[in-house]
PDB file of C-alpha atoms in Angstrom:
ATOM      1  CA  UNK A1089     -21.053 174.714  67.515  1.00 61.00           C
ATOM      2  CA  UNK A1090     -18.655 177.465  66.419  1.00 65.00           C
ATOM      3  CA  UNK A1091     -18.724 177.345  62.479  1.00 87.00           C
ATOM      4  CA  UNK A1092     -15.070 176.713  60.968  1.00 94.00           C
ATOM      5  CA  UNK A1093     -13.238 178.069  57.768  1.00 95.00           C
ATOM      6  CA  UNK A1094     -10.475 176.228  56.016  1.00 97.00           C
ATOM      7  CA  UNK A1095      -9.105 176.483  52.451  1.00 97.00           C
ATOM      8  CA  UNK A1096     -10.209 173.858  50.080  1.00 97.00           C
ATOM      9  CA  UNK A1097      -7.085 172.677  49.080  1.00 97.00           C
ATOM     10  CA  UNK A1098      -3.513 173.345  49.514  1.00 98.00           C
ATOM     11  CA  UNK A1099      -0.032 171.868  47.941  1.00 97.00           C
ATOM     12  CA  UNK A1100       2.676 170.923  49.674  1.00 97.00           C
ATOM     13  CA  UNK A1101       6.685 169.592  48.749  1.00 97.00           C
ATOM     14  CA  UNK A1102       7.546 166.857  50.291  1.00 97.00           C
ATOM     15  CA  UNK A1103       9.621 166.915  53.450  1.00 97.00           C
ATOM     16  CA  UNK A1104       8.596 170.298  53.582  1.00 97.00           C
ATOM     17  CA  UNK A1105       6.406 171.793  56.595  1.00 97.00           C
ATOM     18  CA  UNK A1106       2.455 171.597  56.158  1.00 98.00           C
ATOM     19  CA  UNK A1107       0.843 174.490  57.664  1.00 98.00           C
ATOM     20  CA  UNK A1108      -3.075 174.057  57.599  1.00 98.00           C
ATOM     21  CA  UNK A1109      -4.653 177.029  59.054  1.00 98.00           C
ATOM     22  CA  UNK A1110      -8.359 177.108  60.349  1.00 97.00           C
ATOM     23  CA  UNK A1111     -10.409 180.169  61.460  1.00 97.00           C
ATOM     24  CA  UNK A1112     -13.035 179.482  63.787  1.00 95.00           C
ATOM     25  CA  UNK A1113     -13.662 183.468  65.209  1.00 93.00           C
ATOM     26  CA  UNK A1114     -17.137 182.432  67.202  1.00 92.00           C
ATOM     27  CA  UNK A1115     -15.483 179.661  69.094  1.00 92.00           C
ATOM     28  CA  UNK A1116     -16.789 179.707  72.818  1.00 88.00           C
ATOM     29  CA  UNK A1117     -14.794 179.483  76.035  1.00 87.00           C
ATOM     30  CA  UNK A1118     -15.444 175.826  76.403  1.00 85.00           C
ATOM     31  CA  UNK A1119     -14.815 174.458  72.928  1.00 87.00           C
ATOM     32  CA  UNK A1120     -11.948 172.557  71.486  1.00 89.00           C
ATOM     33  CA  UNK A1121     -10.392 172.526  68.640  1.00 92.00           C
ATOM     34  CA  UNK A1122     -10.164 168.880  66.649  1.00 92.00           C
ATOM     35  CA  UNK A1123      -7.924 168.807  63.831  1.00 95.00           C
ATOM     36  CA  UNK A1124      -8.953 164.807  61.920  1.00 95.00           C
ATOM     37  CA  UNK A1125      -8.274 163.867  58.460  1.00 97.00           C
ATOM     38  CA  UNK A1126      -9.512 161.164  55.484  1.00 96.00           C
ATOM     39  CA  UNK A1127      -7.176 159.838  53.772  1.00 95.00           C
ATOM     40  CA  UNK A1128      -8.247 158.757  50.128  1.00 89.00           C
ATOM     41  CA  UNK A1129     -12.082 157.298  51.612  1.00 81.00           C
ATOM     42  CA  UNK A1130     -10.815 155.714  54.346  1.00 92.00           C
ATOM     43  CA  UNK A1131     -12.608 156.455  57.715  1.00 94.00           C
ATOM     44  CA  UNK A1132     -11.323 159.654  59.248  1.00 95.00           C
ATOM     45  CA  UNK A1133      -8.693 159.500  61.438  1.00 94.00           C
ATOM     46  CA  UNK A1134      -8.219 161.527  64.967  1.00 92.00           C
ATOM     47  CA  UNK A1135      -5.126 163.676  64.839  1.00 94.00           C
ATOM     48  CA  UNK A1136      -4.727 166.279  67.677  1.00 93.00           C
ATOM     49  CA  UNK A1137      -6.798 168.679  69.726  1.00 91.00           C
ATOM     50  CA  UNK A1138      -6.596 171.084  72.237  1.00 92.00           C
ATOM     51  CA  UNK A1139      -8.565 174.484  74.019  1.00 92.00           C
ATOM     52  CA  UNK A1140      -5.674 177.249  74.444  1.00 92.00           C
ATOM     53  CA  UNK A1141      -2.454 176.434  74.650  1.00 89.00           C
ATOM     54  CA  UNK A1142      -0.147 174.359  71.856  1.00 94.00           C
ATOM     55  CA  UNK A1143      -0.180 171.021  71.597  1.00 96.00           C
ATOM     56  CA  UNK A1144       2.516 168.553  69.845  1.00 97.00           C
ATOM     57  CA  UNK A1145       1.648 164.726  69.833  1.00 94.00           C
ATOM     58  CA  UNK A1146       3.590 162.365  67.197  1.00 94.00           C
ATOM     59  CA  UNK A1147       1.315 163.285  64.109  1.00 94.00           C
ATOM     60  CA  UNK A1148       1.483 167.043  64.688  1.00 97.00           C
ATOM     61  CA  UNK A1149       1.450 170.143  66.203  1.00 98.00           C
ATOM     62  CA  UNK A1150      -1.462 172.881  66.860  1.00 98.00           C
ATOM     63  CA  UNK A1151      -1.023 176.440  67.494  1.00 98.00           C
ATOM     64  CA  UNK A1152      -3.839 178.455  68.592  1.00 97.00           C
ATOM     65  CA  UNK A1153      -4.133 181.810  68.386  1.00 96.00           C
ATOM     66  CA  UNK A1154      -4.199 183.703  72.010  1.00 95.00           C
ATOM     67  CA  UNK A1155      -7.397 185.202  71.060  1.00 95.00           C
ATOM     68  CA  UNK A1156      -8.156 181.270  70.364  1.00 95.00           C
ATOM     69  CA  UNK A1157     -10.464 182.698  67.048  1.00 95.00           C
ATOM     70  CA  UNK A1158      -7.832 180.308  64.849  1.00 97.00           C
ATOM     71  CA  UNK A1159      -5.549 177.917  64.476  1.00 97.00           C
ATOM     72  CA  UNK A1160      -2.734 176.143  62.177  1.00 98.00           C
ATOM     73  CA  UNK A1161      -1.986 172.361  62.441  1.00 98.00           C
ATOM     74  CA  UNK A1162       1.806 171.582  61.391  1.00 98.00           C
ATOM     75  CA  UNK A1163       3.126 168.993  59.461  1.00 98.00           C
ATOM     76  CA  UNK A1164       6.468 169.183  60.287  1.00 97.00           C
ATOM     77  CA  UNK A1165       8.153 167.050  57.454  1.00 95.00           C
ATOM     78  CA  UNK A1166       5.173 166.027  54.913  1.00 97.00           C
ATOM     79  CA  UNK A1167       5.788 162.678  53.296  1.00 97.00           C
ATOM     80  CA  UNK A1168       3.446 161.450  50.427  1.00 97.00           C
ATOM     81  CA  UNK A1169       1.302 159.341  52.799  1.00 96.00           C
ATOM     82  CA  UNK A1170       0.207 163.216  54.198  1.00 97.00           C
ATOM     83  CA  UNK A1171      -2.188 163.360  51.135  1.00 98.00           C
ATOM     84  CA  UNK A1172      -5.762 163.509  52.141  1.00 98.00           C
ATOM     85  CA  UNK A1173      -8.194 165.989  53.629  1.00 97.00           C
ATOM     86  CA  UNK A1174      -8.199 167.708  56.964  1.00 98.00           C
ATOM     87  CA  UNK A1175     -11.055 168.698  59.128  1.00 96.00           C
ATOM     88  CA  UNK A1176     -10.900 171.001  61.932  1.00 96.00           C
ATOM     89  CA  UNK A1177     -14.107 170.797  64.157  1.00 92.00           C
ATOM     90  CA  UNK A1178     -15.117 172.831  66.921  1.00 89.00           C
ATOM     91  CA  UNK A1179     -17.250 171.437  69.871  1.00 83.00           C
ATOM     92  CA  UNK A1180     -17.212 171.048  73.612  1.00 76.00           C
ATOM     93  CA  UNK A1181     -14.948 168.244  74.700  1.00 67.00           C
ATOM     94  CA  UNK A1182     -17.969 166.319  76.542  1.00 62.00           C
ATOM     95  CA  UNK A1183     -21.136 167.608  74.343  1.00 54.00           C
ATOM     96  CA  UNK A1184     -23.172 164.721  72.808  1.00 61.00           C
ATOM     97  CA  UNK A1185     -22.194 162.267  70.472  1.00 66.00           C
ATOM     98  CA  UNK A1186     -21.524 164.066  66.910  1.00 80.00           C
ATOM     99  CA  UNK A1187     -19.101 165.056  64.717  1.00 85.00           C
ATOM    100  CA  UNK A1188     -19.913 167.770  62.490  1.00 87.00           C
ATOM    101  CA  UNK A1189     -17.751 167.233  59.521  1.00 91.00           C
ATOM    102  CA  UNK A1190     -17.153 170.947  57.119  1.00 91.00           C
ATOM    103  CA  UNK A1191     -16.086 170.187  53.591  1.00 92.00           C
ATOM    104  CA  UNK A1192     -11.929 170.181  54.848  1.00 96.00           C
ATOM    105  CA  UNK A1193      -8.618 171.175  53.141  1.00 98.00           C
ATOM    106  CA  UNK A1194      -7.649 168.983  50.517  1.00 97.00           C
ATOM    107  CA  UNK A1195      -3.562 168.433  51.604  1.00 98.00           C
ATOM    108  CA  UNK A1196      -1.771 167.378  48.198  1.00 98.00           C
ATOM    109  CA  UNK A1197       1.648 166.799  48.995  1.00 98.00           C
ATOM    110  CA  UNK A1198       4.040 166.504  46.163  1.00 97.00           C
ATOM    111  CA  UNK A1199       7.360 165.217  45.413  1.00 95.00           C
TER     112      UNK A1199
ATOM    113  CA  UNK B 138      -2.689 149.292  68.347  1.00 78.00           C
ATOM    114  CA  UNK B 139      -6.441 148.523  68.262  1.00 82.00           C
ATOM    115  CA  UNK B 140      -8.907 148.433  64.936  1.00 92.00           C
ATOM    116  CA  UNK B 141     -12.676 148.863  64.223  1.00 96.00           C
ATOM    117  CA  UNK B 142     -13.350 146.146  61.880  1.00 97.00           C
ATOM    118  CA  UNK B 143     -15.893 147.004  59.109  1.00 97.00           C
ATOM    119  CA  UNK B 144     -17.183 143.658  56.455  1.00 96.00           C
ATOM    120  CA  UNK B 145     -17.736 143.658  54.033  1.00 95.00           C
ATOM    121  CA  UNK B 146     -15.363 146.314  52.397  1.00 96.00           C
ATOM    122  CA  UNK B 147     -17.816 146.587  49.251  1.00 97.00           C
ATOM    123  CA  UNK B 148     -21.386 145.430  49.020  1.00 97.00           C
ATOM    124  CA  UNK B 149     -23.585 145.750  46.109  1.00 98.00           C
ATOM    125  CA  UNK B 150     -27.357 144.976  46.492  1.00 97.00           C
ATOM    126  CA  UNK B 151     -30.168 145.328  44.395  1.00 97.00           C
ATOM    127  CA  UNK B 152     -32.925 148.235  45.027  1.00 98.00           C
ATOM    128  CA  UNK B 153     -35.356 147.232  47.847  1.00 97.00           C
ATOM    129  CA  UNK B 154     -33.590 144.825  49.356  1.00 98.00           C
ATOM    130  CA  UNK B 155     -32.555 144.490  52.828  1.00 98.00           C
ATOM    131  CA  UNK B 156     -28.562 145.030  53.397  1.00 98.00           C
ATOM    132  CA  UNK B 157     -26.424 144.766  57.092  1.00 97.00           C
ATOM    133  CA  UNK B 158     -23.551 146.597  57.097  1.00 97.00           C
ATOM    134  CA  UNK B 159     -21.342 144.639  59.971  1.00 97.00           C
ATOM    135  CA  UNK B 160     -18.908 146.521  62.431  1.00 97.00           C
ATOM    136  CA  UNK B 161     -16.453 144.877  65.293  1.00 97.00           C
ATOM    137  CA  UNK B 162     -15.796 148.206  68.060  1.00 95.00           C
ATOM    138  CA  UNK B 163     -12.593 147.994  69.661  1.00 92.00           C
ATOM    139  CA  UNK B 164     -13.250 145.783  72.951  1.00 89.00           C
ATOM    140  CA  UNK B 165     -13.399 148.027  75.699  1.00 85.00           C
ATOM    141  CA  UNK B 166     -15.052 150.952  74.066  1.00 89.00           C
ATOM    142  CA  UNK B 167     -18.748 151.962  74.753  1.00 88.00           C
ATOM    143  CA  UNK B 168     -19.791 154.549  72.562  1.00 90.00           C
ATOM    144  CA  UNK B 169     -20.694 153.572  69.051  1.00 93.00           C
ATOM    145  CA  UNK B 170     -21.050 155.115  65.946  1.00 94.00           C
ATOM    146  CA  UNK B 171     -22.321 155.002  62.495  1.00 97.00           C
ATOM    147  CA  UNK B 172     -21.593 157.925  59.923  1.00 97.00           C
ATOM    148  CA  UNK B 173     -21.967 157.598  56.057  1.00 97.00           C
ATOM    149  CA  UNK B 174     -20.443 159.586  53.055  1.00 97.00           C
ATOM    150  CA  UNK B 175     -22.318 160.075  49.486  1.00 96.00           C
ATOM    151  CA  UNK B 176     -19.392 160.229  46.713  1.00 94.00           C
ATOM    152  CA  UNK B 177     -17.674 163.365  46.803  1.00 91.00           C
ATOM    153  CA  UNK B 178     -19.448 164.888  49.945  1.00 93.00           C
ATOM    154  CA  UNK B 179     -19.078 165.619  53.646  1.00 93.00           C
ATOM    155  CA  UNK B 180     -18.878 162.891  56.092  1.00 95.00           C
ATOM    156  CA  UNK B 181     -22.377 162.762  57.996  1.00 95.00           C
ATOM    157  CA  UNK B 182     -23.813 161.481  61.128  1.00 94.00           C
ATOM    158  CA  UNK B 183     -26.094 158.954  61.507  1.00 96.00           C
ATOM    159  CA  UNK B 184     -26.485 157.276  64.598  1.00 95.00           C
ATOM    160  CA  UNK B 185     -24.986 156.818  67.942  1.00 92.00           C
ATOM    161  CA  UNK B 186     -25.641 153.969  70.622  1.00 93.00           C
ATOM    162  CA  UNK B 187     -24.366 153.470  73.922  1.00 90.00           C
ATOM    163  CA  UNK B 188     -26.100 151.373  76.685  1.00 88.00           C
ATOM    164  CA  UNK B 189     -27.784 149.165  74.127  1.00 91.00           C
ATOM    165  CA  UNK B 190     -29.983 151.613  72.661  1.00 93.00           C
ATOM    166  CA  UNK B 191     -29.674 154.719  70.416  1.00 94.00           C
ATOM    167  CA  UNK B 192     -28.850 158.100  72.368  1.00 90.00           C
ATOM    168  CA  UNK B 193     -28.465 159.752  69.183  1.00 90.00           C
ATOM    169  CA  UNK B 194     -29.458 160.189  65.361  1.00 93.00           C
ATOM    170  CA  UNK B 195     -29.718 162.446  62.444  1.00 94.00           C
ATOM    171  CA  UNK B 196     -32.609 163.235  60.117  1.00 95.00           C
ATOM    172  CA  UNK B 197     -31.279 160.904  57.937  1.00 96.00           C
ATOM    173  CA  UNK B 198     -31.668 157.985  60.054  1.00 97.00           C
ATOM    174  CA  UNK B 199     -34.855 157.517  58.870  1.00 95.00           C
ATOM    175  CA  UNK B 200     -37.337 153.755  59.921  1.00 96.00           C
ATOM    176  CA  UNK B 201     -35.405 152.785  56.917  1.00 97.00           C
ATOM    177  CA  UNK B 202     -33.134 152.040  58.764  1.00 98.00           C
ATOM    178  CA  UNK B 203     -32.177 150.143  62.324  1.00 98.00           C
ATOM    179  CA  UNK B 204     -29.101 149.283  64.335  1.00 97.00           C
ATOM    180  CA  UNK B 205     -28.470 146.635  67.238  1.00 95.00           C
ATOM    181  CA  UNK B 206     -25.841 144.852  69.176  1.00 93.00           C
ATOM    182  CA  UNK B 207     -26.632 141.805  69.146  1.00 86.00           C
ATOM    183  CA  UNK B 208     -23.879 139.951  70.828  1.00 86.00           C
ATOM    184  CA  UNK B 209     -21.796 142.391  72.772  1.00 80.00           C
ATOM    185  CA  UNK B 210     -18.751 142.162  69.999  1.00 88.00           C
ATOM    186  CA  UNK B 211     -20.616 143.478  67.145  1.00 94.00           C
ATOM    187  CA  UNK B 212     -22.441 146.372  65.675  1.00 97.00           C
ATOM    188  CA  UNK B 213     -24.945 146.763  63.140  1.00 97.00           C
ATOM    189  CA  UNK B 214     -26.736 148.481  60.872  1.00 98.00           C
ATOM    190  CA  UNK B 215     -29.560 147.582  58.972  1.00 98.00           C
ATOM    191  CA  UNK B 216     -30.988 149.258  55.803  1.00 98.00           C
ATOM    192  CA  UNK B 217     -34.416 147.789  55.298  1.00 96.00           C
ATOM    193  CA  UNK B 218     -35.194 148.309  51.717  1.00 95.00           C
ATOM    194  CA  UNK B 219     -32.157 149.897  49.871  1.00 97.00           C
ATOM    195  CA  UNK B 220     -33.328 152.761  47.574  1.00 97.00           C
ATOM    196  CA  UNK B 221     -30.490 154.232  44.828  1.00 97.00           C
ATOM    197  CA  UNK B 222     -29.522 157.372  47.145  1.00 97.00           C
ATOM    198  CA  UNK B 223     -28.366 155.284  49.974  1.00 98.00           C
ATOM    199  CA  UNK B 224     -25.070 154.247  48.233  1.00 98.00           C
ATOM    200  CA  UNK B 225     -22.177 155.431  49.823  1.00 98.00           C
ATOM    201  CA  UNK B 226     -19.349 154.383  52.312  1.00 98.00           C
ATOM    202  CA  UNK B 227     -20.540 153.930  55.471  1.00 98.00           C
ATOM    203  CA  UNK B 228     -17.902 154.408  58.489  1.00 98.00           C
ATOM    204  CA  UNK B 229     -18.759 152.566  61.999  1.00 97.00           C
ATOM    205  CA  UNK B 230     -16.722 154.463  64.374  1.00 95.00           C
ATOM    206  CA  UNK B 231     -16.497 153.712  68.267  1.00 92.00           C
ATOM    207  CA  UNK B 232     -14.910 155.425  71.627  1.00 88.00           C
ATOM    208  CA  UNK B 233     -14.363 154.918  75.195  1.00 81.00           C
ATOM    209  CA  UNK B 234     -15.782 157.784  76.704  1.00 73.00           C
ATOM    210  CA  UNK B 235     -17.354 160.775  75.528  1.00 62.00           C
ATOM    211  CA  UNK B 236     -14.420 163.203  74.779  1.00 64.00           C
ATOM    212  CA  UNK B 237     -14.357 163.522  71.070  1.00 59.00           C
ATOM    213  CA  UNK B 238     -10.869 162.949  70.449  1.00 66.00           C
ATOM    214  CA  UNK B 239     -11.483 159.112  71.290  1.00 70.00           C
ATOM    215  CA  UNK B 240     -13.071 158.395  68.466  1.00 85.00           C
ATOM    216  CA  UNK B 241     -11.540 155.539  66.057  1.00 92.00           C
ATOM    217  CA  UNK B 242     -13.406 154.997  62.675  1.00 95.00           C
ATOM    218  CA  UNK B 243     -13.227 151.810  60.715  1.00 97.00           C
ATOM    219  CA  UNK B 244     -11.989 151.539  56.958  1.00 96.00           C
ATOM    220  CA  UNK B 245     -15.543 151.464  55.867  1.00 97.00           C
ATOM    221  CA  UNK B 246     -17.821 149.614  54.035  1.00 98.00           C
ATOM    222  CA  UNK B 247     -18.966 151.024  50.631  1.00 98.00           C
ATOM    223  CA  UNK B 248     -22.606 150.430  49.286  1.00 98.00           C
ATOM    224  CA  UNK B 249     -23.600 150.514  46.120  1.00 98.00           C
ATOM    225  CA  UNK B 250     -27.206 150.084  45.257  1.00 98.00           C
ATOM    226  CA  UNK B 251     -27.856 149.226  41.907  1.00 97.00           C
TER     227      UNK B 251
END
């Protein structure tokens, strides 16, 4: 699997946009990007993925690079209940059974 | 919308002993999960099961420990003889198919061996 890099933690106002950005440069042609999160020890929860183009589901929004070697999820308005930590994985959409989870970006969003 | 159902929420059991860690999938979902996290570290893999036996599993999942199905609504996992490094919060996750974005996780179930 293509190895990921993400800030460890980032600060946000509330209302306010949340841009979370993730650089995955070895990504292959068949992998997706998978943006969950965990909020305060509760079992991570699915947000949004996609391969190339943007995608923009209730939660959030991806944008992925053209060259496709990184990516930002957006938050458009971050409320309080935004506050936990974000994983982006990269894997094949059908590969095995995993989830690799990194160590994330700790999303504090403040009032 | 649909839950994975973890009990109980906490569990504290004495070194040695033998602890289940119960799980309810959503109903129509075939692929099941078990993942664990140690206090202030990464969420890890475990185990996964599909067909009523295990197509997948970490280093971790050790004879320690077992799962099953035992009744086509629940999920388990068995720790055979708890040691102190095995408390954490344990996550039962399940999907439909085998794209990852179908997984849904389940609030946990937190183990402390004492």
């Amino acid at each position: 699997d293509a190895k990921t890099t993400q800030p460890t933690s980032m600060d946000c106002a509330e209302g306010r946009a949340a841009n979370l950005p993730c650089n995955h440069s070895t990504i292959s042609g068949n992998e997706y990007v998978y943006w969950y999160r965990q909020i305060h020890s509760q079992g991570p929860q699915y947000i949004i993925h996609g391969l190339k183009n943007n995608e923009t589901n209730e939660m959030a929004s991806l944008i992925i690079t053209e060259d496709r070697k990184s990516s930002t999820l957006i938050l458009p308005h971050a409320t309080l209940r935004d506050t936990a930590v974000y994983y982006c994985i990269v894997r094949p959409n059908n590969a095995g059974n995993m989830l690799t989870f990194g160590g994330g970006t700790r999303l504090m969003v403040k009032p | 919308e649909p839950e994975v159902t973890q009990t109980p929420s906490h569990q504290v059991t004495q070194m040695g002993q033998e602890v289940i860690l119960r799980c309810v999938p959503i109903s129509n979902h075939l692929y099941f999960y078990w993942y664990r996290q140690i206090l202030g570290q990464k969420v890890e893999f475990l185990v996964s099961f599909y067909n009523n036996e295990i197509s997948e599993k970490s280093e971790i999942f050790d004879d320690q420990f077992s799962v099953e199905r035992p009744d086509g609504s629940n999920f388990t996992l068995k720790i055979r003889s708890t040691k102190l490094e095995d408390s954490a919060m344990y996550f039962c996750a399940s999907r439909t198919d085998r794209r990852l974005y179908g997984y849904t996780f389940g609030s946990g179930t937190r183990l402390t061996v004492v």
